[in-house]
């Protein structure tokens, strides 16, 4: 909270939080960096997206994502509940407006981990948002990380690598670019941007 003095009138206003948007190709290390940031910035809250993607092994509804049906996703679009949404790889993903606004108004910083199409929609609607792009040291390293994670089918890895080229082409539209080569250095760069 901060106080603004205007003559005899003293005005109290709640300080709203800041919105950070993390993007980058699948397998680059966004999830790893995000977890590190959340563990090290107590005022930072993660906004859990909605997706029509099926949960991977070990994923729980309401933890990694809200796993919803195509018809529910469509209903949320028509009710204008999304701050942004996009078709990414083979599925729909979206951020609920109410989640983000309520956290910001409570004075928390908010972190979104979303694709480039969604990030640019957010910047247009909320120009104060800080856009951070995570880039791989090379396409070879990205391929190794994506396949080494063992969470996606061969077909899905191909789609994700194909989309990486288009995503990398948009990195100049971001406020910051972090090259995730050495993990500790990348975590430190992200921590500095957020704090
Ligand atoms: P994303 O969320 O962008 O899809 P992940 O965070 O799941 O990516 O990371 C993909 C894989 O790469 C994981 O197995 C992760 O442990 C590994 N990884 C992430 N960052 C690094 C790094 N700097 N060096 C080596 N491996 C990394
Ligand atoms: P995954 O299926 O690997 O969890 O995520 C695939 C892609 O969808 C990633 O690039 C991730 O950042 C993106 N994504 C996750 N949630 C959202 C969201 O709410 N909106 C948008 N536009 N992209 C998202």
Coordinates of C-alpha atoms and ligand atoms in Angstrom, one line a residue:
X1 CA 0.0 0.0 0.0
X2 CA 1.3 3.5 -0.6
X3 CA 0.1 6.9 0.6
X4 CA -0.3 10.0 -1.6
X5 CA -0.5 13.4 0.1
X6 CA -2.5 16.1 -1.6
X7 CA -2.8 19.0 0.8
X8 CA -5.1 18.1 3.5
X9 CA -6.4 15.0 1.7
X10 CA -4.5 11.9 2.3
X11 CA -5.3 9.2 -0.3
X12 CA -4.6 5.5 0.3
X13 CA -4.3 3.2 -2.7
X14 CA -3.5 -0.5 -2.9
X15 CA -0.3 -1.1 -5.0
X16 CA -1.2 -3.6 -7.8
X17 CA 1.3 -6.3 -8.8
X18 CA 3.2 -6.7 -12.0
X19 CA 2.5 -9.1 -14.8
X20 CA 5.4 -11.2 -16.2
X21 CA 4.9 -13.4 -19.3
X22 CA 7.4 -16.2 -20.1
X23 CA 7.5 -17.8 -23.5
X24 CA 9.8 -19.8 -25.7
X25 CA 9.8 -23.0 -27.7
X26 CA 8.6 -26.3 -26.2
X27 CA 11.5 -28.0 -24.3
X28 CA 13.6 -24.9 -23.9
X29 CA 13.3 -25.0 -20.1
X30 CA 10.4 -22.6 -19.3
X31 CA 8.8 -24.9 -16.8
X32 CA 12.1 -25.4 -15.0
X33 CA 12.8 -21.7 -14.9
X34 CA 9.3 -20.9 -13.8
X35 CA 9.5 -23.3 -10.9
X36 CA 12.8 -21.8 -9.8
X37 CA 11.3 -18.3 -10.0
X38 CA 8.2 -19.3 -8.0
X39 CA 10.4 -20.9 -5.3
X40 CA 12.5 -17.7 -5.0
X41 CA 10.0 -14.9 -5.2
X42 CA 7.3 -15.2 -2.5
X43 CA 5.1 -12.5 -3.9
X44 CA 5.0 -14.2 -7.4
X45 CA 1.9 -16.2 -8.2
X46 CA 1.5 -18.6 -11.2
X47 CA -1.7 -18.4 -13.2
X48 CA -2.9 -21.9 -14.1
X49 CA -4.0 -22.0 -17.7
X50 CA -7.0 -23.9 -19.2
X51 CA -6.2 -26.4 -22.0
X52 CA -8.0 -29.0 -24.1
X53 CA -4.8 -31.1 -24.1
X54 CA -5.1 -34.4 -22.3
X55 CA -3.1 -34.7 -19.1
X56 CA 0.4 -36.3 -19.3
X57 CA 1.3 -39.0 -16.9
X58 CA 1.7 -37.4 -13.4
X59 CA -0.2 -34.2 -14.3
X60 CA -3.2 -33.3 -12.1
X61 CA -6.2 -31.2 -13.0
X62 CA -5.9 -27.8 -11.3
X63 CA -2.2 -28.1 -10.7
X64 CA -0.4 -28.0 -14.1
X65 CA -3.5 -27.0 -16.0
X66 CA -7.2 -27.0 -15.8
X67 CA -7.9 -29.7 -18.3
X68 CA -11.2 -28.9 -20.0
X69 CA -13.2 -30.1 -22.9
X70 CA -13.4 -28.4 -26.3
X71 CA -17.0 -27.4 -25.7
X72 CA -16.1 -25.9 -22.3
X73 CA -13.2 -24.0 -23.9
X74 CA -15.6 -22.7 -26.6
X75 CA -18.1 -21.6 -24.0
X76 CA -15.3 -19.6 -22.1
X77 CA -14.4 -17.9 -25.4
X78 CA -18.0 -16.8 -26.1
X79 CA -18.4 -15.6 -22.5
X80 CA -15.1 -13.6 -23.0
X81 CA -13.5 -15.1 -19.9
X82 CA -10.0 -15.3 -21.4
X83 CA -7.4 -12.6 -21.2
X84 CA -5.8 -14.4 -24.1
X85 CA -6.1 -17.8 -25.8
X86 CA -4.5 -19.6 -28.7
X87 CA -4.2 -22.8 -30.7
X88 CA -0.8 -24.1 -29.8
X89 CA 0.8 -27.3 -31.4
X90 CA -2.4 -29.5 -31.4
X91 CA -4.6 -28.0 -28.7
X92 CA -6.2 -24.9 -27.3
X93 CA -4.7 -23.0 -24.3
X94 CA -6.0 -19.9 -22.5
X95 CA -5.5 -17.7 -19.5
X96 CA -8.5 -16.7 -17.4
X97 CA -8.9 -12.9 -17.0
X98 CA -10.4 -13.2 -13.5
X99 CA -7.4 -15.2 -12.2
X100 CA -4.9 -12.6 -13.3
X101 CA -6.8 -9.5 -12.3
X102 CA -7.7 -10.8 -8.8
X103 CA -4.0 -11.6 -8.0
X104 CA -2.7 -8.3 -9.4
X105 CA -5.4 -6.4 -7.4
X106 CA -4.3 -8.3 -4.3
X107 CA -0.8 -6.8 -4.9
X108 CA 0.8 -10.0 -6.1
X109 CA 3.1 -10.3 -9.1
X110 CA 1.8 -12.8 -11.6
X111 CA 3.7 -15.1 -13.9
X112 CA 2.1 -16.5 -17.1
X113 CA 3.9 -19.2 -19.1
X114 CA 2.2 -19.0 -22.5
X115 CA 3.0 -19.2 -26.2
X116 CA 4.1 -16.3 -28.4
X117 CA 0.6 -15.7 -29.8
X118 CA -0.8 -15.4 -26.3
X119 CA 2.0 -13.2 -25.1
X120 CA 1.4 -10.6 -27.9
X121 CA -2.3 -10.6 -27.1
X122 CA -1.4 -9.8 -23.4
X123 CA 1.0 -7.0 -24.4
X124 CA -1.8 -5.4 -26.4
X125 CA -4.3 -5.6 -23.6
X126 CA -1.9 -4.9 -20.8
X127 CA 1.0 -2.8 -22.1
X128 CA 2.6 -2.8 -18.7
X129 CA 3.2 -6.6 -18.9
X130 CA 6.9 -7.6 -19.0
X131 CA 7.5 -10.1 -21.8
X132 CA 10.4 -12.5 -21.3
X133 CA 11.5 -14.9 -24.1
X134 CA 13.5 -18.1 -23.3
X135 CA 15.7 -19.1 -26.2
X136 CA 17.8 -22.3 -26.6
X137 CA 21.6 -22.1 -27.1
X138 CA 21.0 -24.0 -30.4
X139 CA 18.3 -26.0 -32.2
X140 CA 20.4 -29.2 -31.6
X141 CA 20.2 -28.6 -27.8
X142 CA 16.5 -27.9 -28.0
X143 CA 16.0 -31.2 -29.8
X144 CA 18.0 -33.1 -27.2
X145 CA 16.0 -31.5 -24.3
X146 CA 12.6 -32.1 -25.9
X147 CA 13.3 -35.8 -26.7
X148 CA 15.2 -36.3 -23.4
X149 CA 12.2 -35.2 -21.4
X150 CA 10.3 -38.4 -22.7
X151 CA 6.9 -36.7 -22.3
X152 CA 5.8 -36.3 -25.9
X153 CA 5.3 -38.8 -28.8
X154 CA 7.7 -38.7 -31.7
X155 CA 4.9 -37.0 -33.8
X156 CA 4.4 -34.4 -31.1
X157 CA 8.1 -33.7 -30.8
X158 CA 8.2 -33.1 -34.6
X159 CA 5.3 -30.6 -34.4
X160 CA 6.9 -28.8 -31.5
X161 CA 10.3 -28.5 -33.2
X162 CA 8.6 -27.3 -36.4
X163 CA 6.8 -24.6 -34.4
X164 CA 10.0 -23.6 -32.6
X165 CA 11.3 -21.8 -35.8
X166 CA 8.3 -19.5 -36.0
X167 CA 8.4 -18.8 -32.2
X168 CA 12.1 -17.9 -32.3
X169 CA 11.4 -15.4 -35.2
X170 CA 9.2 -13.4 -32.8
X171 CA 11.7 -13.1 -29.9
X172 CA 12.6 -9.5 -30.8
X173 CA 9.1 -8.4 -29.8
X174 CA 9.9 -9.3 -26.2
X175 CA 11.3 -7.0 -23.5
X176 CA 13.9 -9.5 -22.5
X177 CA 15.6 -12.6 -24.1
X178 CA 17.2 -15.2 -21.8
X179 CA 19.4 -17.8 -23.4
X180 CA 18.9 -21.0 -21.3
X181 CA 22.3 -22.5 -21.7
X182 CA 23.7 -22.8 -18.2
X183 CA 20.6 -23.3 -16.0
X184 CA 21.9 -21.5 -12.9
X185 CA 22.8 -18.4 -15.0
X186 CA 19.4 -18.4 -16.7
X187 CA 17.6 -18.7 -13.3
X188 CA 19.6 -15.8 -12.0
X189 CA 18.8 -13.6 -15.0
X190 CA 15.1 -14.4 -14.6
X191 CA 15.2 -13.7 -10.8
X192 CA 16.8 -10.3 -11.5
X193 CA 14.2 -9.3 -14.0
X194 CA 11.4 -10.3 -11.7
X195 CA 12.8 -8.7 -8.5
Ligands
LIG1 P1 9.5 -26.4 -21.4 O1 8.7 -26.1 -20.1 O2 10.0 -25.1 -22.0 O3 8.8 -27.3 -22.3 P2 11.2 -28.0 -19.5 O4 11.3 -27.1 -18.4 O5 10.2 -29.1 -19.4 O6 10.8 -27.1 -20.9 O7 12.6 -28.5 -19.9 C1 12.8 -29.5 -20.9 C2 13.9 -30.4 -20.5 O8 15.2 -29.7 -20.5 C3 13.7 -31.0 -19.0 O9 14.1 -32.3 -19.0 C4 14.7 -30.1 -18.2 O10 15.1 -30.7 -17.0 C5 15.8 -29.8 -19.2 N1 16.5 -28.5 -19.0 C6 15.9 -27.3 -18.8 N2 16.9 -26.3 -18.7 C7 18.1 -26.9 -18.9 C8 19.4 -26.4 -19.0 N3 19.8 -25.2 -18.8 N4 20.4 -27.4 -19.2 C9 20.1 -28.7 -19.4 N5 18.8 -29.2 -19.3 C10 17.8 -28.3 -19.1
LIG2 P1 2.6 -28.0 -23.0 O1 1.5 -28.8 -23.7 O2 4.0 -28.5 -23.3 O3 2.3 -27.9 -21.5 O4 2.5 -26.5 -23.5 C1 2.5 -26.2 -24.8 C2 2.6 -24.8 -25.1 O5 1.4 -24.1 -24.7 C3 3.8 -24.0 -24.4 O6 4.4 -23.2 -25.3 C4 3.1 -23.2 -23.3 O7 3.8 -22.1 -23.0 C5 1.8 -22.9 -24.1 N1 0.7 -22.5 -23.1 C6 0.4 -23.0 -21.9 N2 -0.6 -22.3 -21.3 C7 -1.0 -21.4 -22.2 C8 -2.0 -20.4 -22.2 O8 -2.8 -20.2 -21.3 N3 -2.1 -19.6 -23.3 C9 -1.3 -19.7 -24.4 N4 -1.4 -18.9 -25.4 N5 -0.3 -20.7 -24.4 C10 -0.2 -21.5 -23.4

